[in-house]
Amino acid sequence: MSKLKPSEAPASGSKLHDLSVEKYLHQCVTIGNPDYLQPEFVRLSADLAYWNVRYSETIGAHLRAKKDLGVICAKLDILVREQLAASGVRTTEAMVKSTTESHDDYLEAYEMLITAEVEKARVYGILDAVRAKKEMLVSLGAYQRLEMQGDAQMRNLGSQQTAVERQTRKGAPDKPKTKPDDDDDL
């Protein structure tokens, strides 16, 4: 039997096992300093764009692997039927299917489909983590704005209190202390 070749996956980094990629991945899904979010907000759109492109590449690789498996399966089906007919063996669908699915070309194409499926799921997980980071950044930003508003209100309240204290120190008359009258008890 002739060796059938499935199309190759895109060479533009279909694997994510490079150490520098893993480091970049870690930076994409974590927040460095929760007190200083500005760089994270700036970086977020680039991370989303990068991982969306990567996800679309893995979808393309998965679809090509699926197509290749179908083409190889169809070619092997014809080849197996011809060989079984030439040998004089009565051909059944189960026999053709089992012979086709145990062929090396089919197994290789099926392995490529599995690899593409795993890579697609992995990149989707990364993209999902970046989206979760986006939501977390929005929440942290809102929380920090509330804290800053609270600090401003506390500063205003504090300045009002210090103005009253200064007024009191300058000699503003204190309220006279009154003793309770004995007549009030009746």
C-alpha atoms as one frame of an Amber mdcrd trajectory, in Angstrom:
protein
   0.000   0.000   0.000   1.158   3.510  -0.732   1.820   5.964   2.057  -0.833
   8.713   2.193   0.362  12.061   3.547  -1.914  14.335   5.567  -1.388  18.072
   5.191   0.994  19.612   7.677  -0.134  21.796  10.563   0.875  25.472  10.337
   4.503  26.036  11.249   3.693  29.269  13.078   4.140  27.864  16.565   1.487
  25.193  16.859   3.139  23.912  20.026   3.128  25.794  23.314   5.853  23.868
  25.096   8.666  26.393  24.628   9.913  27.826  27.948   9.682  31.441  26.762
   6.107  30.828  25.616   5.276  29.320  29.007   6.729  32.403  30.725   4.704
  34.679  28.450   1.626  32.562  29.121   2.118  32.973  32.866   2.394  36.739
  32.453  -0.783  36.790  30.350  -2.955  35.117  32.955  -1.587  36.596  36.189
  -1.728  40.074  37.690   1.727  41.242  38.709   0.978  43.958  41.264  -2.682
  44.417  42.226  -1.890  47.907  43.531  -0.584  49.066  40.148  -3.016  47.922
  37.449  -2.192  50.376  34.654   0.352  48.107  32.877  -2.089  45.212  33.122
  -4.876  47.241  31.493  -2.497  48.350  28.721  -1.317  44.792  28.081  -4.732
  43.125  28.219  -5.950  43.985  24.720  -2.696  42.732  23.192  -2.953  39.479
  25.158  -6.561  38.976  24.055  -5.657  39.642  20.427  -2.651  37.300  20.564
  -4.570  34.395  22.101  -7.561  34.923  19.800  -5.218  34.578  16.824  -3.622
  31.501  18.371  -7.052  29.989  19.003  -8.135  30.608  15.410  -4.902  28.938
  14.222  -5.619  25.879  16.356  -9.184  25.725  15.034  -7.759  25.786  11.505
  -5.244  23.054  12.339  -8.008  20.970  13.914 -10.281  21.357  10.888  -7.436
  20.483   8.491  -6.576  17.395  10.559 -10.240  16.369  10.539 -10.428  16.864
   6.758  -7.198  14.916   6.260  -8.526  12.040   8.335 -11.686  11.957   6.210
  -9.698  11.998   2.957  -7.354   9.257   4.146 -10.273   7.211   5.412 -12.047
   7.501   2.034  -8.906   6.577   0.067  -8.153   3.658   2.367 -11.758   2.478
   2.116 -11.441   2.211  -1.675  -7.991   0.621  -1.442  -9.083  -1.957   1.142
 -12.202  -2.873  -0.864 -10.111  -3.370  -4.007  -7.564  -5.530  -2.174 -10.238
  -7.653  -0.502 -12.102  -8.068  -3.800  -8.856  -9.057  -5.568  -8.136 -11.686
  -2.911 -11.592 -13.207  -3.404 -12.660 -12.645   0.200 -16.307 -11.753   0.808
 -16.205  -8.104   1.904 -18.293  -6.800   4.806 -18.575  -3.224   6.053 -17.158
  -4.231   9.443 -14.150  -5.854   7.754 -13.492  -2.771   5.616 -13.885  -0.456
   8.598 -11.581  -2.467  10.879  -8.931  -2.844   8.161  -9.110   0.867   7.349
  -8.940   1.980  10.982  -5.969  -0.267  11.737  -3.935   1.023   8.780  -0.815
   3.045   9.663  -1.875   6.026   7.525  -5.247   6.189   9.273  -3.640   5.881
  12.707  -1.153   8.644  11.897  -3.906  10.977  10.670  -6.046  10.137  13.696
  -3.118  10.926  16.014  -2.714  14.291  14.270  -6.419  14.962  14.835  -6.045
  14.135  18.534  -3.012  16.419  18.824  -4.884  19.247  17.089  -7.896  18.742
  19.368  -5.710  18.842  22.491  -3.910  21.972  21.289  -7.232  23.648  20.501
  -8.536  22.872  23.991  -5.297  24.110  25.564  -5.327  27.445  23.734  -9.034
  27.873  24.473  -8.228  27.385  28.161  -5.553  30.070  27.963  -7.929  32.426
  26.165 -10.554  31.739  28.809  -8.007  32.537  31.548  -7.122  35.840  29.842
 -10.830  36.684  29.664 -11.165  35.871  33.372  -8.175  38.137  34.022  -9.995
  40.899  32.147 -13.018  40.521  34.409 -10.786  40.449  37.471  -8.994  43.628
  36.360 -12.318  45.390  35.868 -13.375  44.346  39.383 -10.044  45.375  40.917
 -10.182  48.717  39.103 -13.691  49.380  40.392 -12.609  48.412  43.903  -9.615
  50.752  43.750 -11.819  53.615  42.515 -14.141  53.061  45.469 -11.162  53.045
  47.824  -9.883  56.293  46.328 -13.312  57.890  46.669 -13.440  56.694  50.259
  -9.976  58.139  50.903 -11.060  61.478  49.438 -14.143  61.501  51.630 -12.043
  60.622  54.669  -9.605  63.430  53.812 -12.502  65.883  53.484 -13.968  64.685
  56.760 -10.541  64.897  58.372  -9.999  68.455  57.134 -13.409  69.443  58.495
 -12.529  67.940  61.865  -9.178  69.703  61.979 -10.875  73.027  61.149 -13.205
  72.527  64.110 -10.243  71.618  66.325  -8.366  74.749  65.204 -11.397  76.869
  65.911 -11.664  75.331  69.364  -7.983  75.983  70.099  -8.246  79.628  69.045
 -10.475  80.322  71.966 -13.962  79.681  70.813 -16.197  79.647  73.823 -16.950
  76.249  75.185 -20.533  75.425  75.932 -21.291  76.062  79.570 -21.732  72.934
  81.539 -25.089  72.840  83.222 -26.019  70.946  86.286 -29.285  69.152  86.287
 -31.917  70.936  88.280 -33.387  69.171  91.208 -36.810  70.425  90.113 -36.657
  68.336  86.948 -37.137  65.163  88.962 -40.718  66.041  89.928
